[in-house]
Amino acid sequence: MNTARPKTAKSFTFACMKVYLDNAATTPVDKQVLDEMLPYLTEHFGNPSSIHGYGRKAKAAVEKARKTVARYLNASTSEVFFTGSGTEANNMVIKCAVRDLGVKRIISSRIEHHCVLYSAQVIANSNQGVLVDYVKLDKQGRVDLNDLESLLINNSGKTLVSLMHANNEIGTMLNLGKIAELCTRYEAYFHSDTVQTIGYFPFDVQKTKIHFLSGSAHKFYGPKGVGFVYINTEAPFKPFLDGGSQERNMRAGTENVSGIAGLGKALEVATELMQENKEKIQELKKYMIACLSKEIDGIFFIGDISDEGSNYKVLSVSLPPDEKSELMLMNLDMAGVAASGGSACSSGSEKGSHVLEAINADPKRKVIRFSFSKYNTKQEIDYTISVLKKVMAPSSLKSAITE
Ligand code: PLP
């Protein structure tokens, strides 16, 4: 979080608390995860490719983490490859599917993360004869299954469907089972960007036929700069990065051993307490929805907020259009609350949120994304609501910031 605060912060009348509600952007590293990682930065610093004891110790940590990921997905360890990020995993899937599997058409959506959108666009612009189609979405960002089916029926070559499991800005979730069924029926490859849901929901790739999925440790209380890709054995890729034989030749480069060990531990911890954490976070989200609806006029929520249709850790709030909501994120930050936000693009010059634009959100309204973690408390939500109330109410605006 940015610690350089504007001068006005000193005269804020809030009893300043530090509240982190930007957990879709990144999460803090769990203490158990840090403990698991540290020895691989100090005494067990070997290179996993070395055959001596130091190397073997490091290699064992990498393989232990691979087993954890494979167990979590109900996949084989030979289908799990570590990467440097979720971005890299998604790039790898889209680019290798075209290069190695003869994919001639990509069906995706306009609310995907930029690493998916831009990878698909780069391919579409590269004269490889690959078409990119975007499936229709409703106002909540839900995929129109009829439209997806009609795109799949008109299949003119090998197709890759790439649709995210949960949107990072608005939380709307995809029914993986239904999409997998359609892809199986029309013999398309299915990739899901699961970066926001790994560690938060159970997965079983034996039950749900997904060819590729991606994960990123820093989204589930692990370290930054390490992710993984699941690649079903039926859809084999050639090396993505050339060089050494790491990751069974798929991704050359000396492994980030402490990061991979941290990823494995983070997934283990997340799996152990998944239900408990889910209930806790879901309750906080519901509490915030109830308080906001009661306390602030003209507010509404973006995306699907139902239990089954949304990611419980994300709440996207649309504020009534006025100058106070324009400055809301800054005011929250000055009061110690970290959240993120945006708005739909209102003019060609302003770079808005492509997600809000794609679901036709009103560009005059500011949107704030609150995203929760297992560490948040009701007290923090109360404090955040009190800041919002002070800033929103015209009469209390002055008392919120005194110069
Ligand atoms: N996909 C989604 C849905 C994300 O939210 C993010 C990160 O914000 C990524 C991919 C990229 O992950 P990473 O930060 O590991 O590159």
CSV table of C-alpha atoms and ligand atoms in Angstrom, one decimal:
chain,number,residue,atom,x,y,z
A,1,MET,CA,0.0,0.0,0.0
A,2,ASN,CA,1.1,3.6,-0.7
A,3,THR,CA,2.4,5.0,2.5
A,4,ALA,CA,3.0,8.5,1.2
A,5,ARG,CA,-0.1,10.3,2.4
A,6,PRO,CA,-1.3,13.7,1.2
A,7,LYS,CA,-1.0,16.5,3.8
A,8,THR,CA,-4.7,16.5,4.6
A,9,ALA,CA,-4.4,13.1,6.1
A,10,LYS,CA,-3.0,14.6,9.3
A,11,SER,CA,-6.1,16.5,9.9
A,12,PHE,CA,-8.5,13.6,9.4
A,13,THR,CA,-10.9,13.2,12.2
A,14,PHE,CA,-11.1,9.4,11.8
A,15,ALA,CA,-9.7,7.3,14.6
A,16,CYS,CA,-7.3,5.8,12.1
A,17,MET,CA,-7.3,2.1,11.6
A,18,LYS,CA,-5.5,0.2,8.9
A,19,VAL,CA,-7.9,-1.9,6.9
A,20,TYR,CA,-6.8,-4.0,3.9
A,21,LEU,CA,-9.7,-4.7,1.7
A,22,ASP,CA,-7.9,-5.3,-1.6
A,23,ASN,CA,-7.3,-9.0,-1.4
A,24,ALA,CA,-8.3,-9.7,-5.0
A,25,ALA,CA,-5.2,-7.6,-5.9
A,26,THR,CA,-3.0,-9.6,-3.5
A,27,THR,CA,-3.0,-11.2,-0.1
A,28,PRO,CA,-0.5,-11.1,2.7
A,29,VAL,CA,1.7,-14.1,3.1
A,30,ASP,CA,0.5,-16.5,5.8
A,31,LYS,CA,3.0,-17.0,8.6
A,32,GLN,CA,3.0,-20.8,8.1
A,33,VAL,CA,3.8,-20.2,4.4
A,34,LEU,CA,6.7,-17.9,5.3
A,35,ASP,CA,8.1,-20.5,7.7
A,36,GLU,CA,8.0,-23.1,5.0
A,37,MET,CA,9.8,-20.8,2.5
A,38,LEU,CA,12.6,-19.4,4.7
A,39,PRO,CA,14.8,-22.5,4.8
A,40,TYR,CA,14.9,-22.6,1.0
A,41,LEU,CA,16.4,-19.2,1.0
A,42,THR,CA,19.0,-20.0,3.6
A,43,GLU,CA,20.3,-23.5,4.4
A,44,HIS,CA,18.5,-25.4,1.6
A,45,PHE,CA,19.6,-23.0,-1.2
A,46,GLY,CA,20.6,-25.7,-3.7
A,47,ASN,CA,19.7,-25.7,-7.4
A,48,PRO,CA,17.1,-28.4,-8.0
A,49,SER,CA,19.0,-29.5,-11.1
A,50,SER,CA,22.2,-30.3,-9.1
A,51,ILE,CA,22.6,-33.9,-8.3
A,52,HIS,CA,24.3,-33.4,-4.9
A,53,GLY,CA,22.5,-33.2,-1.5
A,54,TYR,CA,21.7,-29.5,-1.7
A,55,GLY,CA,20.1,-29.9,-5.1
A,56,ARG,CA,18.2,-33.0,-4.1
A,57,LYS,CA,16.8,-31.1,-1.1
A,58,ALA,CA,15.6,-28.3,-3.3
A,59,LYS,CA,14.2,-30.7,-5.9
A,60,ALA,CA,12.2,-32.5,-3.2
A,61,ALA,CA,10.6,-29.2,-2.1
A,62,VAL,CA,9.5,-28.5,-5.7
A,63,GLU,CA,8.1,-32.0,-6.1
A,64,LYS,CA,6.3,-31.9,-2.8
A,65,ALA,CA,4.5,-28.7,-3.9
A,66,ARG,CA,3.7,-30.3,-7.2
A,67,LYS,CA,2.0,-33.2,-5.4
A,68,THR,CA,0.0,-30.8,-3.3
A,69,VAL,CA,-1.3,-29.0,-6.4
A,70,ALA,CA,-2.0,-32.2,-8.2
A,71,ARG,CA,-3.9,-33.6,-5.1
A,72,TYR,CA,-5.9,-30.4,-4.8
A,73,LEU,CA,-7.0,-30.6,-8.5
A,74,ASN,CA,-7.3,-34.4,-8.5
A,75,ALA,CA,-4.8,-34.3,-11.4
A,76,SER,CA,-1.6,-36.2,-12.1
A,77,THR,CA,1.7,-34.6,-11.0
A,78,SER,CA,2.8,-34.8,-14.7
A,79,GLU,CA,0.0,-32.3,-15.5
A,80,VAL,CA,1.2,-29.5,-13.1
A,81,PHE,CA,3.9,-27.0,-14.2
A,82,PHE,CA,5.2,-24.1,-12.1
A,83,THR,CA,5.4,-20.7,-13.7
A,84,GLY,CA,6.4,-17.2,-12.7
A,85,SER,CA,2.9,-15.9,-12.4
A,86,GLY,CA,-0.8,-16.4,-13.3
A,87,THR,CA,-0.1,-14.1,-16.2
A,88,GLU,CA,2.6,-16.4,-17.5
A,89,ALA,CA,0.3,-19.5,-17.1
A,90,ASN,CA,-2.5,-17.8,-19.1
A,91,ASN,CA,-0.1,-16.6,-21.8
A,92,MET,CA,1.3,-20.2,-22.0
A,93,VAL,CA,-2.1,-21.8,-22.5
A,94,ILE,CA,-3.4,-19.5,-25.1
A,95,LYS,CA,-0.2,-19.2,-27.2
A,96,CYS,CA,0.7,-22.9,-27.0
A,97,ALA,CA,-2.8,-24.0,-27.8
A,98,VAL,CA,-2.5,-22.1,-31.1
A,99,ARG,CA,1.1,-23.1,-31.8
A,100,ASP,CA,0.9,-26.8,-30.7
A,101,LEU,CA,-2.7,-28.0,-30.9
A,102,GLY,CA,-3.8,-26.4,-34.1
A,103,VAL,CA,-6.3,-24.1,-32.5
A,104,LYS,CA,-7.8,-21.8,-35.2
A,105,ARG,CA,-10.5,-20.1,-33.1
A,106,ILE,CA,-10.6,-18.7,-29.6
A,107,ILE,CA,-13.9,-18.1,-27.9
A,108,SER,CA,-13.5,-15.8,-24.9
A,109,SER,CA,-15.2,-12.9,-23.2
A,110,ARG,CA,-14.6,-9.2,-22.9
A,111,ILE,CA,-14.2,-9.3,-19.1
A,112,GLU,CA,-11.2,-11.6,-19.0
A,113,HIS,CA,-8.0,-10.4,-17.3
A,114,HIS,CA,-5.8,-8.5,-19.7
A,115,CYS,CA,-3.3,-11.3,-19.8
A,116,VAL,CA,-5.9,-13.4,-21.5
A,117,LEU,CA,-7.4,-10.7,-23.6
A,118,TYR,CA,-4.1,-9.4,-24.9
A,119,SER,CA,-2.7,-12.9,-25.5
A,120,ALA,CA,-5.8,-13.6,-27.7
A,121,GLN,CA,-5.5,-10.2,-29.4
A,122,VAL,CA,-1.8,-10.7,-30.2
A,123,ILE,CA,-2.6,-14.0,-31.8
A,124,ALA,CA,-5.6,-12.6,-33.8
A,125,ASN,CA,-3.3,-9.8,-35.1
A,126,SER,CA,-0.4,-12.2,-36.0
A,127,ASN,CA,-1.7,-13.5,-39.4
A,128,GLN,CA,-1.9,-17.0,-38.2
A,129,GLY,CA,-5.5,-17.3,-39.4
A,130,VAL,CA,-6.9,-17.5,-35.8
A,131,LEU,CA,-10.2,-15.9,-35.1
A,132,VAL,CA,-11.3,-14.6,-31.7
A,133,ASP,CA,-15.0,-14.4,-30.8
A,134,TYR,CA,-16.4,-12.9,-27.7
A,135,VAL,CA,-19.4,-14.6,-26.1
A,136,LYS,CA,-22.3,-12.4,-25.0
A,137,LEU,CA,-22.6,-11.5,-21.3
A,138,ASP,CA,-25.5,-10.2,-19.3
A,139,LYS,CA,-25.5,-7.1,-17.1
A,140,GLN,CA,-24.0,-9.1,-14.2
A,141,GLY,CA,-21.2,-10.4,-16.4
A,142,ARG,CA,-22.7,-13.9,-16.7
A,143,VAL,CA,-21.9,-15.9,-19.9
A,144,ASP,CA,-24.9,-16.4,-22.2
A,145,LEU,CA,-24.8,-20.1,-22.6
A,146,ASN,CA,-27.0,-20.1,-25.7
A,147,ASP,CA,-24.7,-17.7,-27.4
A,148,LEU,CA,-21.7,-19.8,-26.4
A,149,GLU,CA,-23.4,-22.9,-27.8
A,150,SER,CA,-24.2,-21.1,-31.1
A,151,LEU,CA,-20.6,-20.0,-31.4
A,152,LEU,CA,-19.5,-23.6,-30.8
A,153,ILE,CA,-22.0,-25.1,-33.3
A,154,ASN,CA,-20.5,-22.9,-36.0
A,155,ASN,CA,-17.2,-24.4,-35.3
A,156,SER,CA,-14.9,-24.2,-38.3
A,157,GLY,CA,-11.7,-25.6,-36.8
A,158,LYS,CA,-10.1,-26.6,-33.5
A,159,THR,CA,-11.5,-24.2,-30.9
A,160,LEU,CA,-10.2,-23.1,-27.5
A,161,VAL,CA,-12.8,-21.7,-25.1
A,162,SER,CA,-11.1,-19.4,-22.5
A,163,LEU,CA,-13.4,-18.1,-19.8
A,164,MET,CA,-12.4,-17.1,-16.3
A,165,HIS,CA,-13.8,-18.8,-13.3
A,166,ALA,CA,-14.4,-15.7,-11.3
A,167,ASN,CA,-14.0,-12.1,-12.5
A,168,ASN,CA,-11.4,-10.2,-10.5
A,169,GLU,CA,-13.3,-6.9,-10.6
A,170,ILE,CA,-16.9,-7.8,-10.1
A,171,GLY,CA,-16.7,-11.4,-8.6
A,172,THR,CA,-19.2,-13.0,-11.0
A,173,MET,CA,-18.6,-16.7,-11.4
A,174,LEU,CA,-18.8,-19.1,-14.2
A,175,ASN,CA,-20.4,-22.5,-13.9
A,176,LEU,CA,-17.4,-24.6,-14.9
A,177,GLY,CA,-19.4,-27.8,-15.2
A,178,LYS,CA,-21.8,-26.3,-17.8
A,179,ILE,CA,-19.0,-24.8,-19.9
A,180,ALA,CA,-17.0,-28.1,-19.7
A,181,GLU,CA,-20.1,-30.0,-20.9
A,182,LEU,CA,-20.5,-27.7,-23.9
A,183,CYS,CA,-16.8,-27.9,-24.7
A,184,THR,CA,-16.9,-31.7,-24.6
A,185,ARG,CA,-20.0,-31.8,-26.8
A,186,TYR,CA,-18.5,-29.6,-29.4
A,187,GLU,CA,-14.9,-31.0,-29.0
A,188,ALA,CA,-13.4,-27.7,-28.0
A,189,TYR,CA,-10.5,-27.3,-25.6
A,190,PHE,CA,-11.5,-25.5,-22.4
A,191,HIS,CA,-9.2,-23.1,-20.5
A,192,SER,CA,-10.3,-21.4,-17.3
A,193,ASP,CA,-8.4,-18.6,-15.7
A,194,THR,CA,-8.8,-19.7,-12.1
A,195,VAL,CA,-6.4,-17.3,-10.6
A,196,GLN,CA,-9.1,-15.7,-8.3
A,197,THR,CA,-10.5,-19.1,-7.2
A,198,ILE,CA,-7.7,-21.5,-6.6
A,199,GLY,CA,-7.4,-22.0,-2.8
A,200,TYR,CA,-11.0,-20.7,-2.3
A,201,PHE,CA,-13.1,-23.4,-4.0
A,202,PRO,CA,-12.6,-27.2,-4.5
A,203,PHE,CA,-11.6,-28.5,-8.0
A,204,ASP,CA,-11.8,-31.9,-9.5
A,205,VAL,CA,-10.5,-32.2,-13.1
A,206,GLN,CA,-11.6,-35.8,-13.3
A,207,LYS,CA,-15.2,-34.7,-12.7
A,208,THR,CA,-15.1,-31.5,-14.6
A,209,LYS,CA,-13.4,-31.7,-18.0
A,210,ILE,CA,-11.1,-28.7,-18.1
A,211,HIS,CA,-8.0,-28.9,-20.2
A,212,PHE,CA,-6.1,-26.0,-18.7
A,213,LEU,CA,-6.3,-23.9,-15.6
A,214,SER,CA,-4.0,-21.4,-13.9
A,215,GLY,CA,-3.1,-20.4,-10.4
A,216,SER,CA,-1.1,-17.7,-8.7
A,217,ALA,CA,0.2,-18.1,-5.1
A,218,HIS,CA,-0.1,-14.4,-4.1
A,219,LYS,CA,-3.9,-14.6,-4.4
A,220,PHE,CA,-4.1,-17.3,-1.7
A,221,TYR,CA,-1.7,-16.1,1.0
A,222,GLY,CA,1.4,-17.2,-0.8
A,223,PRO,CA,4.3,-15.3,-2.2
A,224,LYS,CA,4.3,-13.2,-5.4
A,225,GLY,CA,6.1,-14.2,-8.6
A,226,VAL,CA,5.0,-17.9,-8.6
A,227,GLY,CA,2.1,-19.6,-10.2
A,228,PHE,CA,1.2,-22.8,-11.9
A,229,VAL,CA,-0.6,-24.2,-15.0
A,230,TYR,CA,-2.5,-27.4,-15.2
A,231,ILE,CA,-2.2,-29.0,-18.6
A,232,ASN,CA,-4.3,-32.1,-19.3
A,233,THR,CA,-2.3,-34.9,-20.8
A,234,GLU,CA,-4.7,-35.0,-23.7
A,235,ALA,CA,-3.5,-31.6,-24.7
A,236,PRO,CA,0.3,-31.7,-24.7
A,237,PHE,CA,2.3,-28.6,-25.4
A,238,LYS,CA,5.9,-28.1,-26.6
A,239,PRO,CA,8.3,-26.0,-24.4
A,240,PHE,CA,7.1,-22.5,-23.7
A,241,LEU,CA,10.5,-21.2,-22.6
A,242,ASP,CA,13.5,-22.8,-24.2
A,243,GLY,CA,16.7,-23.6,-22.3
A,244,GLY,CA,17.3,-26.0,-19.5
A,245,SER,CA,15.2,-29.1,-18.8
A,246,GLN,CA,13.3,-27.7,-15.8
A,247,GLU,CA,9.6,-28.4,-15.5
A,248,ARG,CA,10.1,-31.4,-17.8
A,249,ASN,CA,11.3,-29.1,-20.6
A,250,MET,CA,8.2,-27.0,-20.6
A,251,ARG,CA,9.5,-24.0,-18.8
A,252,ALA,CA,13.3,-23.5,-18.7
A,253,GLY,CA,14.9,-21.5,-16.0
A,254,THR,CA,16.1,-22.3,-12.5
A,255,GLU,CA,13.0,-22.9,-10.3
A,256,ASN,CA,11.9,-20.3,-7.7
A,257,VAL,CA,12.3,-23.0,-5.0
A,258,SER,CA,11.2,-21.0,-1.9
A,259,GLY,CA,8.3,-19.5,-3.9
A,260,ILE,CA,7.2,-23.0,-5.1
A,261,ALA,CA,7.5,-24.4,-1.6
A,262,GLY,CA,5.4,-21.4,-0.4
A,263,LEU,CA,2.8,-22.0,-3.1
A,264,GLY,CA,2.5,-25.6,-2.0
A,265,LYS,CA,2.2,-24.7,1.6
A,266,ALA,CA,-0.3,-21.9,0.9
A,267,LEU,CA,-2.5,-24.3,-1.0
A,268,GLU,CA,-2.3,-26.9,1.8
A,269,VAL,CA,-3.3,-24.3,4.4
A,270,ALA,CA,-6.1,-22.9,2.1
A,271,THR,CA,-7.5,-26.4,1.6
A,272,GLU,CA,-7.4,-27.4,5.2
A,273,LEU,CA,-9.5,-24.4,6.3
A,274,MET,CA,-11.4,-23.8,3.1
A,275,GLN,CA,-15.0,-24.2,4.4
A,276,GLU,CA,-14.2,-22.3,7.6
A,277,ASN,CA,-12.6,-19.4,5.8
A,278,LYS,CA,-15.4,-19.3,3.2
A,279,GLU,CA,-18.1,-19.0,5.9
A,280,LYS,CA,-16.2,-16.3,7.7
A,281,ILE,CA,-15.5,-14.2,4.6
A,282,GLN,CA,-19.0,-14.8,3.2
A,283,GLU,CA,-20.5,-13.5,6.4
A,284,LEU,CA,-18.3,-10.3,6.2
A,285,LYS,CA,-19.4,-9.7,2.7
A,286,LYS,CA,-23.1,-10.2,3.6
A,287,TYR,CA,-22.7,-7.9,6.5
A,288,MET,CA,-21.1,-5.2,4.3
A,289,ILE,CA,-23.9,-5.6,1.8
A,290,ALA,CA,-26.5,-5.2,4.5
A,291,CYS,CA,-24.8,-2.2,6.1
A,292,LEU,CA,-24.2,-0.4,2.8
A,293,SER,CA,-27.7,-0.9,1.7
A,294,LYS,CA,-29.1,0.4,4.9
A,295,GLU,CA,-26.7,3.3,5.4
A,296,ILE,CA,-26.0,4.8,2.0
A,297,ASP,CA,-28.6,6.1,-0.4
A,298,GLY,CA,-28.3,5.4,-4.1
A,299,ILE,CA,-25.7,2.6,-3.7
A,300,PHE,CA,-26.0,-0.7,-5.6
A,301,PHE,CA,-23.8,-3.7,-6.3
A,302,ILE,CA,-22.2,-4.7,-9.6
A,303,GLY,CA,-22.1,-8.3,-10.8
A,304,ASP,CA,-23.9,-11.3,-9.4
A,305,ILE,CA,-24.0,-11.2,-5.6
A,306,SER,CA,-25.8,-14.4,-5.0
A,307,ASP,CA,-24.0,-17.1,-2.9
A,308,GLU,CA,-23.7,-19.5,-5.8
A,309,GLY,CA,-23.1,-17.0,-8.6
A,310,SER,CA,-20.3,-14.9,-7.0
A,311,ASN,CA,-16.9,-15.2,-5.5
A,312,TYR,CA,-17.4,-14.6,-1.8
A,313,LYS,CA,-14.3,-12.6,-1.5
A,314,VAL,CA,-15.2,-9.8,-3.9
A,315,LEU,CA,-17.8,-7.0,-3.5
A,316,SER,CA,-18.2,-4.4,-6.2
A,317,VAL,CA,-20.0,-1.3,-5.1
A,318,SER,CA,-21.5,1.4,-7.4
A,319,LEU,CA,-21.6,4.8,-5.9
A,320,PRO,CA,-24.1,7.5,-6.8
A,321,PRO,CA,-22.5,10.0,-9.2
A,322,ASP,CA,-21.2,13.1,-7.5
A,323,GLU,CA,-17.8,14.7,-6.7
A,324,LYS,CA,-17.5,12.9,-3.4
A,325,SER,CA,-17.6,9.5,-4.8
A,326,GLU,CA,-15.0,10.6,-7.4
A,327,LEU,CA,-12.5,11.1,-4.5
A,328,MET,CA,-13.8,8.1,-2.5
A,329,LEU,CA,-10.8,5.9,-3.0
A,330,MET,CA,-8.4,8.6,-2.0
A,331,ASN,CA,-10.5,9.4,1.1
A,332,LEU,CA,-10.6,5.8,2.1
A,333,ASP,CA,-6.9,5.6,1.7
A,334,MET,CA,-6.3,8.7,3.8
A,335,ALA,CA,-8.5,7.1,6.5
A,336,GLY,CA,-6.3,3.9,6.3
A,337,VAL,CA,-8.7,1.7,4.2
A,338,ALA,CA,-7.1,0.1,1.1
A,339,ALA,CA,-9.6,-0.8,-1.7
A,340,SER,CA,-9.5,-0.4,-5.4
A,341,GLY,CA,-11.9,0.7,-8.1
A,342,GLY,CA,-12.7,2.3,-11.4
A,343,SER,CA,-15.5,3.2,-13.7
A,344,ALA,CA,-16.6,2.4,-17.1
A,345,CYS,CA,-14.8,4.5,-19.8
A,346,SER,CA,-16.7,7.6,-20.5
A,347,SER,CA,-14.6,9.1,-23.3
A,348,GLY,CA,-11.9,7.8,-25.6
A,349,SER,CA,-9.2,9.6,-23.7
A,350,GLU,CA,-9.9,8.2,-20.3
A,351,LYS,CA,-8.8,4.7,-19.6
A,352,GLY,CA,-11.6,3.1,-17.6
A,353,SER,CA,-12.3,-0.5,-16.6
A,354,HIS,CA,-12.8,-2.8,-19.5
A,355,VAL,CA,-14.9,-5.0,-17.3
A,356,LEU,CA,-17.3,-2.3,-16.4
A,357,GLU,CA,-17.5,-1.1,-19.9
A,358,ALA,CA,-18.2,-4.6,-21.2
A,359,ILE,CA,-21.2,-5.0,-19.0
A,360,ASN,CA,-22.4,-1.5,-19.8
A,361,ALA,CA,-22.0,0.0,-16.4
A,362,ASP,CA,-22.9,3.7,-16.1
A,363,PRO,CA,-19.7,5.6,-16.7
A,364,LYS,CA,-20.9,8.5,-14.4
A,365,ARG,CA,-20.8,6.2,-11.4
A,366,LYS,CA,-17.6,5.3,-9.5
A,367,VAL,CA,-17.2,1.7,-8.6
A,368,ILE,CA,-15.2,0.5,-5.6
A,369,ARG,CA,-14.1,-3.1,-5.2
A,370,PHE,CA,-13.8,-4.3,-1.7
A,371,SER,CA,-12.2,-7.7,-1.5
A,372,PHE,CA,-11.9,-9.7,1.7
A,373,SER,CA,-9.5,-12.1,3.4
A,374,LYS,CA,-9.5,-14.5,6.2
A,375,TYR,CA,-7.9,-11.8,8.4
A,376,ASN,CA,-10.6,-9.2,8.0
A,377,THR,CA,-13.0,-8.5,10.9
A,378,LYS,CA,-16.5,-7.0,11.4
A,379,GLN,CA,-14.9,-4.2,13.2
A,380,GLU,CA,-12.9,-3.3,10.1
A,381,ILE,CA,-16.1,-3.4,8.0
A,382,ASP,CA,-17.8,-1.1,10.5
A,383,TYR,CA,-14.9,1.3,10.3
A,384,THR,CA,-14.9,1.3,6.5
A,385,ILE,CA,-18.7,2.0,6.5
A,386,SER,CA,-18.2,4.8,8.9
A,387,VAL,CA,-15.6,6.4,6.6
A,388,LEU,CA,-17.9,5.9,3.5
A,389,LYS,CA,-20.8,7.5,5.4
A,390,LYS,CA,-18.8,10.5,6.4
A,391,VAL,CA,-17.5,11.1,3.0
A,392,MET,CA,-20.8,10.5,1.2
A,393,ALA,CA,-23.0,12.7,3.4
A,394,PRO,CA,-22.8,16.3,2.2
A,395,SER,CA,-23.2,17.7,5.8
A,396,SER,CA,-20.5,15.5,7.2
A,397,LEU,CA,-18.0,15.9,4.4
A,398,LYS,CA,-16.5,19.0,6.0
A,399,SER,CA,-16.0,17.1,9.3
A,400,ALA,CA,-14.3,14.3,7.5
A,401,ILE,CA,-11.5,16.5,6.2
A,402,THR,CA,-10.5,19.6,8.1
A,403,GLU,CA,-7.7,21.7,6.8
B,1,PLP,N1,-6.0,-13.6,-13.9
B,1,PLP,C1,-6.8,-13.0,-12.9
B,1,PLP,C2,-8.3,-13.2,-12.9
B,1,PLP,C3,-6.2,-12.1,-12.0
B,1,PLP,O1,-7.0,-11.5,-11.1
B,1,PLP,C4,-4.8,-11.9,-12.1
B,1,PLP,C5,-4.2,-11.0,-11.1
B,1,PLP,O2,-4.7,-9.9,-10.8
B,1,PLP,C6,-4.1,-12.6,-13.0
B,1,PLP,C7,-4.7,-13.4,-13.9
B,1,PLP,C8,-2.6,-12.4,-13.1
B,1,PLP,O3,-1.9,-13.1,-12.1
B,1,PLP,P1,-0.4,-12.7,-11.6
B,1,PLP,O4,-0.6,-11.5,-10.8
B,1,PLP,O5,0.1,-13.8,-10.9
B,1,PLP,O6,0.3,-12.4,-12.9
